[in-house]
mmCIF file of C-alpha atoms in Angstrom:
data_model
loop_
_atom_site.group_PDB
_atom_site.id
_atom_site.type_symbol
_atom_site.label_atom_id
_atom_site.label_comp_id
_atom_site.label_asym_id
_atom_site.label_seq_id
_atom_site.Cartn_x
_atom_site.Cartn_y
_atom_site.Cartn_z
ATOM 1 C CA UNK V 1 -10.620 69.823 154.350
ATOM 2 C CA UNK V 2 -8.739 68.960 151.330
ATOM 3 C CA UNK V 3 -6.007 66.649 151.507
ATOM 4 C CA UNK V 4 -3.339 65.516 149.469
ATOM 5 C CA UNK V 5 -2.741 62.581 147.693
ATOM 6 C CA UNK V 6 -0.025 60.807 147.423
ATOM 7 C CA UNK V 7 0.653 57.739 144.599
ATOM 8 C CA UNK V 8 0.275 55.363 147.775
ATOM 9 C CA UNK V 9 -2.911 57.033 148.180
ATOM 10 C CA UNK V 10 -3.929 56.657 144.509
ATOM 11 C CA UNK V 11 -2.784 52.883 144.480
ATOM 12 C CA UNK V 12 -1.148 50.624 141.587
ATOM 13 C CA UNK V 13 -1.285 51.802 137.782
ATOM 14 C CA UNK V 14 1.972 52.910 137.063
ATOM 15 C CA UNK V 15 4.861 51.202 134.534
ATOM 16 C CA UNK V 16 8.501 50.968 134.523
ATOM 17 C CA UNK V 17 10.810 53.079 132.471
ATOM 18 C CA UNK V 18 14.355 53.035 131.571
ATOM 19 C CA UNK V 19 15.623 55.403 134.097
ATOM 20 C CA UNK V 20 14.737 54.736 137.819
ATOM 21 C CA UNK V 21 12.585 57.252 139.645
ATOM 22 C CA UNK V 22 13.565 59.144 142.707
ATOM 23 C CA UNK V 23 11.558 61.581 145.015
ATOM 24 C CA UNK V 24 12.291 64.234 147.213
ATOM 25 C CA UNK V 25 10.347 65.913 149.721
ATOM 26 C CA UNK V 26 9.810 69.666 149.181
ATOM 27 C CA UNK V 27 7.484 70.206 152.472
ATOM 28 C CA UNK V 28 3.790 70.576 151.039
ATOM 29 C CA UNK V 29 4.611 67.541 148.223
ATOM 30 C CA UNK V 30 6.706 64.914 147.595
ATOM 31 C CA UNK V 31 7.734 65.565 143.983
ATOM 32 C CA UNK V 32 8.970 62.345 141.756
ATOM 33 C CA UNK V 33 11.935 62.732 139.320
ATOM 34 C CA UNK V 34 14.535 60.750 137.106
ATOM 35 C CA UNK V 35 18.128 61.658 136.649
ATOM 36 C CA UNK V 36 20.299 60.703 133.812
ATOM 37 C CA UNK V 37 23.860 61.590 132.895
ATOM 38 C CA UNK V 38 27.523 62.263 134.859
ATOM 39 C CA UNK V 39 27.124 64.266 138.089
ATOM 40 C CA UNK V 40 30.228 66.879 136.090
ATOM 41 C CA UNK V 41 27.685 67.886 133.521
ATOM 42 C CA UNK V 42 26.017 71.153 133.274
ATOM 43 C CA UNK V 43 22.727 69.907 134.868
ATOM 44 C CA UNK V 44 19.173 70.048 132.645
ATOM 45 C CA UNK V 45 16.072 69.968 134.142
ATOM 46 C CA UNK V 46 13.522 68.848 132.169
ATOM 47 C CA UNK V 47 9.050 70.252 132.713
ATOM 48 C CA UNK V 48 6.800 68.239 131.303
ATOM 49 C CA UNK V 49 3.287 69.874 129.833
ATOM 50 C CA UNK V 50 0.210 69.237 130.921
ATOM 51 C CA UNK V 51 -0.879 65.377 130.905
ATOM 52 C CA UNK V 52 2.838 64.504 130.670
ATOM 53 C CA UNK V 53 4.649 62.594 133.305
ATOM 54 C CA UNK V 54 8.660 62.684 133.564
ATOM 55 C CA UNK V 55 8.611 59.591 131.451
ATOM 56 C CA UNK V 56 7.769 61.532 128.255
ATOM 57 C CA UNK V 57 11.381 63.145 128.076
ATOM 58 C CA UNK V 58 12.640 59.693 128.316
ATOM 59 C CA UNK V 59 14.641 59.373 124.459
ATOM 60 C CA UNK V 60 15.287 62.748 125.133
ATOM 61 C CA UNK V 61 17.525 61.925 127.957
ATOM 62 C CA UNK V 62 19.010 59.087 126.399
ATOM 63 C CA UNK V 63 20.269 61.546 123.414
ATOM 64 C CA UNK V 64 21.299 63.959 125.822
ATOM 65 C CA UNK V 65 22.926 62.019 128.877
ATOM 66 C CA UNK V 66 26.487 62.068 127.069
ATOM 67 C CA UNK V 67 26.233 66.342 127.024
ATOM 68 C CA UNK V 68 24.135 66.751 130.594
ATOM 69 C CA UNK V 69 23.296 66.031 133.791
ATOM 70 C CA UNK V 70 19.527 65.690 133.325
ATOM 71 C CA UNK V 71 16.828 65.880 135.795
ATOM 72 C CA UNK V 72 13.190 65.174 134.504
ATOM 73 C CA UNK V 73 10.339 65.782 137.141
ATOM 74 C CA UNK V 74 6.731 64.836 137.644
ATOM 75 C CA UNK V 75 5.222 68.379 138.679
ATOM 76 C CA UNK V 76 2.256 68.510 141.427
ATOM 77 C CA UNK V 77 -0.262 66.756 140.177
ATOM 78 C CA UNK V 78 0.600 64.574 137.594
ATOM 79 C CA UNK V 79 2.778 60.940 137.641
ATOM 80 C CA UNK V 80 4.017 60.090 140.817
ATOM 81 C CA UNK V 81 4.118 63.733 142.196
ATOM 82 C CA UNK V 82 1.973 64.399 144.900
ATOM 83 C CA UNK V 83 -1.721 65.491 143.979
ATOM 84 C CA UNK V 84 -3.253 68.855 146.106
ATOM 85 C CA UNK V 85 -6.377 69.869 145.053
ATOM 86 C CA UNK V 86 -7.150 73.217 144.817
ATOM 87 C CA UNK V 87 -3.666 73.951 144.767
ATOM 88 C CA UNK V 88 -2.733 74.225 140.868
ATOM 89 C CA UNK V 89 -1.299 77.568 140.521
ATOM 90 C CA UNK V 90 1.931 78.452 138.391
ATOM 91 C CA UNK V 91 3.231 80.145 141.438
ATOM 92 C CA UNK V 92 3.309 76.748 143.083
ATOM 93 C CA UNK V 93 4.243 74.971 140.349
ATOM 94 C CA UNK V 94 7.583 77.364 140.018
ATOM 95 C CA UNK V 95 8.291 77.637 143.638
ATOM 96 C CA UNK V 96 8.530 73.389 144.078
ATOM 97 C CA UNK V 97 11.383 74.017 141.308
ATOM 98 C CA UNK V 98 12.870 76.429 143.194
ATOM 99 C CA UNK V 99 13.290 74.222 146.158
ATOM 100 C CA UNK V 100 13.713 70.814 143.567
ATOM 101 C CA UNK V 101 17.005 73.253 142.501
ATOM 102 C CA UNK V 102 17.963 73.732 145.976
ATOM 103 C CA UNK V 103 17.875 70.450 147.724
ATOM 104 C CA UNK V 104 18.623 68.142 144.804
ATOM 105 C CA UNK V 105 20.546 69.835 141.998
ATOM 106 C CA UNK V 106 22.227 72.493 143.788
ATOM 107 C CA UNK V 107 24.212 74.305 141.206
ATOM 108 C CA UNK V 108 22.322 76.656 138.383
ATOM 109 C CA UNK V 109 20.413 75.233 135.558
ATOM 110 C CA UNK V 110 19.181 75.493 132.265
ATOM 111 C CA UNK V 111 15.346 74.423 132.104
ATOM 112 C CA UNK V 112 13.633 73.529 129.351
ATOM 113 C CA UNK V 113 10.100 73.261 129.553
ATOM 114 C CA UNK V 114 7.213 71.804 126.745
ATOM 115 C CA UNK V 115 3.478 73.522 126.915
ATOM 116 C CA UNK V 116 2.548 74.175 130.275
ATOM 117 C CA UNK V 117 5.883 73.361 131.259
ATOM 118 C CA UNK V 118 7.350 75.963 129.528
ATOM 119 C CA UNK V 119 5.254 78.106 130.997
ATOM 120 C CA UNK V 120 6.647 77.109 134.306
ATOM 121 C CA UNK V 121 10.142 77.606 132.685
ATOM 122 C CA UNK V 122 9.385 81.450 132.106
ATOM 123 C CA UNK V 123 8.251 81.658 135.479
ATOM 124 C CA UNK V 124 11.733 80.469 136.789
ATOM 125 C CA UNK V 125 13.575 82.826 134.732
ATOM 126 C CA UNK V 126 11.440 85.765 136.413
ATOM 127 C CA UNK V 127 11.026 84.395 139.578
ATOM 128 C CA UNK V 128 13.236 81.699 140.665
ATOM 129 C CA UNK V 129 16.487 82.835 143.152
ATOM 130 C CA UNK V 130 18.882 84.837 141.214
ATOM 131 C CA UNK V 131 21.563 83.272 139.890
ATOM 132 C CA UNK V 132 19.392 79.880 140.135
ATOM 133 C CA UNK V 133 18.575 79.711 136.015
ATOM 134 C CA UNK V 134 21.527 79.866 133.369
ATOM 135 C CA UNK V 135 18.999 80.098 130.483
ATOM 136 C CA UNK V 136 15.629 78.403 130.004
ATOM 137 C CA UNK V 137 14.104 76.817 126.419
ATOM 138 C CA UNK V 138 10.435 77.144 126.404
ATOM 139 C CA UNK V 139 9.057 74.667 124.006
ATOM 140 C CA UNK V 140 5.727 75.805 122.144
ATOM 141 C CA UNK V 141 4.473 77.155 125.041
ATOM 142 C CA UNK V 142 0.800 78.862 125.757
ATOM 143 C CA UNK V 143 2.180 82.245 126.373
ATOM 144 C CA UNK V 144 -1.506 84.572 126.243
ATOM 145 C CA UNK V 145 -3.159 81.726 125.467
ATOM 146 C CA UNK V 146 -3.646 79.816 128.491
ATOM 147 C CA UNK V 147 -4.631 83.176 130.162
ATOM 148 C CA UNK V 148 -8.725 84.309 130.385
ATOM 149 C CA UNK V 149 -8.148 87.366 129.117
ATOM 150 C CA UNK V 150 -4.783 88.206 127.306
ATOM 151 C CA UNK V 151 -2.969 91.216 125.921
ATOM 152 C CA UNK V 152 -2.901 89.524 122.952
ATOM 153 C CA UNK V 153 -4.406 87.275 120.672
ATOM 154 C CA UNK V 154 -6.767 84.780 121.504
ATOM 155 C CA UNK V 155 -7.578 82.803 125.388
ATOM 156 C CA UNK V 156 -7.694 80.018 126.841
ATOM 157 C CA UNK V 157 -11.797 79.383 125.443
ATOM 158 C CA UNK V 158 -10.092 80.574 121.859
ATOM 159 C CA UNK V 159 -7.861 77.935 121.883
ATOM 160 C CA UNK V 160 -7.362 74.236 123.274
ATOM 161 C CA UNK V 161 -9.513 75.315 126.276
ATOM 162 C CA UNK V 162 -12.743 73.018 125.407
ATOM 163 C CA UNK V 163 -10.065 69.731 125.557
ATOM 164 C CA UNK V 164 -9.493 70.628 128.721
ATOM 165 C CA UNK V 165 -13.228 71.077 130.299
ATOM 166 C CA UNK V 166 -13.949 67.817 128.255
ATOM 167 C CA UNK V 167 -11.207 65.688 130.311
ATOM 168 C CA UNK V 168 -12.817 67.653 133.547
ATOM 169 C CA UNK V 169 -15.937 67.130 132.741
ATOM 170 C CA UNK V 170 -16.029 63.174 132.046
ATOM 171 C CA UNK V 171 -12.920 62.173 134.472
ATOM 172 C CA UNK V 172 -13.594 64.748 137.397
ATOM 173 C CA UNK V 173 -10.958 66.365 139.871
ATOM 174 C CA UNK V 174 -8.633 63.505 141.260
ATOM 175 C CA UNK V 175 -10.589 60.924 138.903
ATOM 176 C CA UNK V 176 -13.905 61.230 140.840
ATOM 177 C CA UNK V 177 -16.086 60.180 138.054
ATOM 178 C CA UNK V 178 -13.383 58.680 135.925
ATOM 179 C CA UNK V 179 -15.651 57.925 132.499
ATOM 180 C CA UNK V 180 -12.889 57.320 130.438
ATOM 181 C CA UNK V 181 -15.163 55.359 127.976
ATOM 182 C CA UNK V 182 -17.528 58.472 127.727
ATOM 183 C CA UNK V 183 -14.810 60.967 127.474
ATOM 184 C CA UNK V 184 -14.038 59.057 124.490
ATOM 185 C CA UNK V 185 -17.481 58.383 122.589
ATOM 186 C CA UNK V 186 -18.358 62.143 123.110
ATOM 187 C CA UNK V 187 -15.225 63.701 122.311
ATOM 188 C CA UNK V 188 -16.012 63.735 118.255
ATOM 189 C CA UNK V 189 -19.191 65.592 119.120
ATOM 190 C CA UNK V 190 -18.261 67.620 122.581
ATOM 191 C CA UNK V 191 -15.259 69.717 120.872
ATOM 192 C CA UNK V 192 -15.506 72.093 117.989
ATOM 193 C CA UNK V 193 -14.552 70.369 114.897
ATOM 194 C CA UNK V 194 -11.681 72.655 113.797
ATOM 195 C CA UNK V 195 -10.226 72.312 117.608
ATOM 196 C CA UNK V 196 -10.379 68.628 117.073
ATOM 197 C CA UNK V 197 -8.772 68.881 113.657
ATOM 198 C CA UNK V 198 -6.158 71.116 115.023
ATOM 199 C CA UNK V 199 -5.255 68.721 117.619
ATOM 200 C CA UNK V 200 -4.625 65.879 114.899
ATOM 201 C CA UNK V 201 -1.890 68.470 113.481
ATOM 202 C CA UNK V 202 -0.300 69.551 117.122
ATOM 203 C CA UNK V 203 0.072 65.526 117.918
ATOM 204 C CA UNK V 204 -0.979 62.451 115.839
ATOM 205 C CA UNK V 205 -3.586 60.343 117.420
ATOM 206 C CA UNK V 206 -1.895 57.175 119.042
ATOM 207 C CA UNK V 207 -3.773 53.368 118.910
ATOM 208 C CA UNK V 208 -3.465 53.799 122.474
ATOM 209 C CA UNK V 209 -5.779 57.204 122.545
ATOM 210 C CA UNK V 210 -8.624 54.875 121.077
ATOM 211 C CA UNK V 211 -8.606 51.765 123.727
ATOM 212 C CA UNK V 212 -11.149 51.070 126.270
ATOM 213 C CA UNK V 213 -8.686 52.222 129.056
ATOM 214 C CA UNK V 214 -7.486 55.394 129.248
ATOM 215 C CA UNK V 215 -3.606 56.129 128.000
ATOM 216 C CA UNK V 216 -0.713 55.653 130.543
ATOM 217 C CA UNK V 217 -0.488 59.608 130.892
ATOM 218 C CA UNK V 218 -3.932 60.545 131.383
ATOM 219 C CA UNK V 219 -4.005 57.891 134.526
ATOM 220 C CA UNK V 220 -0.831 59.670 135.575
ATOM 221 C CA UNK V 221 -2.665 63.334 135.186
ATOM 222 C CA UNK V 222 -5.075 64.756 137.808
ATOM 223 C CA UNK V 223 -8.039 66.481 135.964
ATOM 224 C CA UNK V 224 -7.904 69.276 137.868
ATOM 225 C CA UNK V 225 -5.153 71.126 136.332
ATOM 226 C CA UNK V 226 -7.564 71.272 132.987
ATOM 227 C CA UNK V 227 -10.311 72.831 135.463
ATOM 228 C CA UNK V 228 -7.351 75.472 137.179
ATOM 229 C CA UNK V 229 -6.566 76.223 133.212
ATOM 230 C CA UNK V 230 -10.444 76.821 132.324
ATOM 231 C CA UNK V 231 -11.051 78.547 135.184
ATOM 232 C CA UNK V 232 -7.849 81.087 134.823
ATOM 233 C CA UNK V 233 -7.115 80.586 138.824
ATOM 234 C CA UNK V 234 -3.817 78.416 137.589
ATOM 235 C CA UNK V 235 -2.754 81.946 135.886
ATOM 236 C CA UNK V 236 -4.717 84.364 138.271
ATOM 237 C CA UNK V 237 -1.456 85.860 139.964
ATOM 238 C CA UNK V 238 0.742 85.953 137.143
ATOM 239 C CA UNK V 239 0.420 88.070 134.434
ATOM 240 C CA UNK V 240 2.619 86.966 131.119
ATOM 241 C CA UNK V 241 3.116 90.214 129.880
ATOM 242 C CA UNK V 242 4.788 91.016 133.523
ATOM 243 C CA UNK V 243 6.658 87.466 133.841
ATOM 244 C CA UNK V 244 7.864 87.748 130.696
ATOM 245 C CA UNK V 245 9.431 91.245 130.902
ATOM 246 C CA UNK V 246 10.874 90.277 134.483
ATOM 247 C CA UNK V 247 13.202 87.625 132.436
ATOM 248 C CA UNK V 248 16.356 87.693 133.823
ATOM 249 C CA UNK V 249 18.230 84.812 131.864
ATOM 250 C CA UNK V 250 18.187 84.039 128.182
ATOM 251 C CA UNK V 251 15.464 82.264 126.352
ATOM 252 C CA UNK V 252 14.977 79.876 123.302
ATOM 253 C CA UNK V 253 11.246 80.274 122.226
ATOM 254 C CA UNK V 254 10.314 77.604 119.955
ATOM 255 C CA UNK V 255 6.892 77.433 118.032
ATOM 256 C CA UNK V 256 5.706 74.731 116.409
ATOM 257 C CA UNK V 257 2.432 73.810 114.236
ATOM 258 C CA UNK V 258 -0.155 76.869 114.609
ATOM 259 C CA UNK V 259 -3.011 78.423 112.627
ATOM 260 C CA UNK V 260 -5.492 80.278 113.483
ATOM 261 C CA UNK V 261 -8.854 78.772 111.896
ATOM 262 C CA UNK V 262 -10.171 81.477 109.423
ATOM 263 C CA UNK V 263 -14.550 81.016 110.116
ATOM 264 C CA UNK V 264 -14.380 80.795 114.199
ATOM 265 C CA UNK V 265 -10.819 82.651 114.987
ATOM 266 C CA UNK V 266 -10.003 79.882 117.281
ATOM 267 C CA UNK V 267 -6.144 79.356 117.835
ATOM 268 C CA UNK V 268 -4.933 75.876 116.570
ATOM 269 C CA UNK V 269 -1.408 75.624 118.277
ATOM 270 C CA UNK V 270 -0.360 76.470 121.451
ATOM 271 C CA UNK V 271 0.373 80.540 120.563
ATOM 272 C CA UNK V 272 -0.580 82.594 117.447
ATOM 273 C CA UNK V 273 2.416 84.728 115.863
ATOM 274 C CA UNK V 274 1.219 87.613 116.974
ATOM 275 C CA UNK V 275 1.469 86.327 120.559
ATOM 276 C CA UNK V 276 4.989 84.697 119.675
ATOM 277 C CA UNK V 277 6.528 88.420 118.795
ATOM 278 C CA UNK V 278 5.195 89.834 121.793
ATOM 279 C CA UNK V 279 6.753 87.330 124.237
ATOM 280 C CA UNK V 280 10.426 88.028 122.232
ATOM 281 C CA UNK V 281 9.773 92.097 122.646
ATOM 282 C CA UNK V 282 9.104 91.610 126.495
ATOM 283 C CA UNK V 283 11.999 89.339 126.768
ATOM 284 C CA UNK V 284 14.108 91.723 125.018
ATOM 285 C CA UNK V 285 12.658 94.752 127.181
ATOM 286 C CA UNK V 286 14.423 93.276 130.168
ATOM 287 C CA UNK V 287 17.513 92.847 128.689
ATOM 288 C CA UNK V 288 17.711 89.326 127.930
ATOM 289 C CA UNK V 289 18.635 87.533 124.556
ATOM 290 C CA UNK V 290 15.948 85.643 123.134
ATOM 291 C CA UNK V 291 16.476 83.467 120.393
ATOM 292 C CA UNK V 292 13.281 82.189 118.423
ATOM 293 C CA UNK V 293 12.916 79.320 116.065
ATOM 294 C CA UNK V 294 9.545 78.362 114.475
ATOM 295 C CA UNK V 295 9.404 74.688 113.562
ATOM 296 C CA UNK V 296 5.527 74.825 111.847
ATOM 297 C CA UNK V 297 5.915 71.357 110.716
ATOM 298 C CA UNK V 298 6.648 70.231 114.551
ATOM 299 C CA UNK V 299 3.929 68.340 116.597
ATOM 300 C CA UNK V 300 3.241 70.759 119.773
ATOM 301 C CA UNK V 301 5.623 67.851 121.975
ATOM 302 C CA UNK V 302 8.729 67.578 119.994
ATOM 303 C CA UNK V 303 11.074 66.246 122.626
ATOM 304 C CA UNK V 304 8.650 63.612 122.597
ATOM 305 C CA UNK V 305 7.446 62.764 118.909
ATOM 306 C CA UNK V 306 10.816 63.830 117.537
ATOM 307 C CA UNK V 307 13.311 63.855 120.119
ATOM 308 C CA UNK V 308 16.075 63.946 117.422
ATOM 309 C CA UNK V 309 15.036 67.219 116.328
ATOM 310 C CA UNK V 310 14.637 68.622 119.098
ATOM 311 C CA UNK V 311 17.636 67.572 120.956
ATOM 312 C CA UNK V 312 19.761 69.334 117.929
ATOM 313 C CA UNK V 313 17.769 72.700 118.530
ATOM 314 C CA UNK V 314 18.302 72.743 122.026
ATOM 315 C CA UNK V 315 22.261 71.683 121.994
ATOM 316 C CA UNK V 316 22.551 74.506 119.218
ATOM 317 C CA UNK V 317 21.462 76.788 120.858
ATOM 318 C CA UNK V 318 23.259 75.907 124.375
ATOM 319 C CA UNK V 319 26.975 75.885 122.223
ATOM 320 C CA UNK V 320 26.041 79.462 121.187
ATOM 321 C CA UNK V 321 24.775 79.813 124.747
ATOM 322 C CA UNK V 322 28.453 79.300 126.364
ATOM 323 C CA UNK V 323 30.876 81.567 126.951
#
């Protein structure tokens, strides 16, 4: 049997960071968070993407403290959060938010959400509790593209799916084999070339990618979640063009640095234009405003890389938002 793992369980590794970290127990997993900003704000809660702990939206919540309460998490899985393998679904993923907005926020929210995280976003506007979600941002997220087989444009193999089996491969679920130093000699000749130069435009390679010793947020990041994306079981029971066209609060879509590589077809970028409309004609379907703005020059984590940028789209767009 399967357990899970707690960061006890996984021992030391972990840093300090401006904010202090708090965690909460939602039943199956303890789930780790930050909060910044005056309890009387509209609250924020902040998903990170895949391979990102909480600590990534950390100048982001030092921009934003002065406007919202923010709450940045660690989902299953990755920082402090509790690891479950076999257990990497966006179903669970959403429903640990659901109870995250029940027991510790307890008011409605607006969620933004980068990469997988914004995935998780749209799932909350579809499938949280009514009245739970104000609005949600989802920021350059894989909408089709992280699925196996999509209604449109290319999968997750026709995309950034290879980086994924590569961390899998060479670090294992839960770190098992942990090769950090082969996942790194063999990553110049284990992805396609134009998937590796694609990834150079989505988010400049850091000194710290390079070192003998895997990066901070990598050792915070169960391997698994690459294998659950590979696979298609972390997408299995949900169906984008159906989550998308069950939105039920209103949605700022923004897409950064794409292409789609004109010899192999594979997707550089997180979605494809063509995959981009379709999300804003389901969102529309269902009644909901959807408000779209493409940022090609933007690395796939803005909040992150440019958190000055980003914070001015999303505060925009929230002071249209109000009433």
């Amino acid at each position: 049997m399967r357990r899970t793992l707690e960061a006890a369980d996984r021992g030391g590794g972990f840093v300090s960071h401006a904010f202090p970290e708090l965690v909460v127990d939602l039943g199956e997993i303890r789930l780790n968070y930050a909060v910044a900003g005056d309890p009387s704000l509209p609250p924020l809660l902040l998903v990170p993407g895949q391979t990102e702990s909480w600590w990534g939206y950390e100048r982001l919540m030092q921009l934003l403290q002065d406007r919202f309460r923010v709450y940045a998490v660690d989902l299953r899985g990755q920082g402090r959060s509790t690891w479950t393998p076999g257990r990497y679904t966006l179903d669970n993923f959403g429903n640990d938010l659901v109870r995250f907005i029940d027991l510790v926020v307890g008011q409605p929210v607006v969620v933004s959400g980068n990469s997988s995280g914004g995935l998780v976003a749209a799932w909350l506007t579809a499938y949280a509790k009514p009245g739970q979600v104000r609005a949600a941002v989802l920021e350059d997220p894989p909408l089709f593209a992280s699925e196996i087989d999509p209604a449109v444009g290319p999968g997750i193999s026709g995309g950034i799916g290879p980086l994924f089996e590569h961390w899998h491969t060479w670090l294992g679920d839960q770190w098992s084999r942990g090769d950090w130093e082969g996942a790194r000699r063999s990553l110049a000749t284990g992805l396609p070339p134009e998937l590796l130069r694609g990834l150079a435009a989505m988010e400049p390679p850091s000194e710290e990618s390079h070192g003998s010793v895997a990066p901070q947020n990598l050792r915070e990041y169960d391997p698994e979640w690459g294998r659950a994306f590979v696979s298609g079981s972390v997408c299995a029971a949900v169906d984008h063009e159906r989550m998308l066209s069950s939105a039920a609060a209103p949605i700022l879509l923004t897409h950064h640095v794409r292409q789609l590589d004109p010899v192999s077809g594979r997707l550089l970028g997180a979605l494809s234009d063509e995959q981009a409309a379709r999300a804003r004609e389901l969102v529309e379907s269902a009644g909901q405003r959807v408000s779209y703005q493409s940022f090609p020059d933007a690395p796939h984590a803005m909040h992150r890389i440019d958190p000055e940028r980003f914070a001015e789209a999303l505060t925009g767009w929230y002071a249209q938002l109000r009433p």
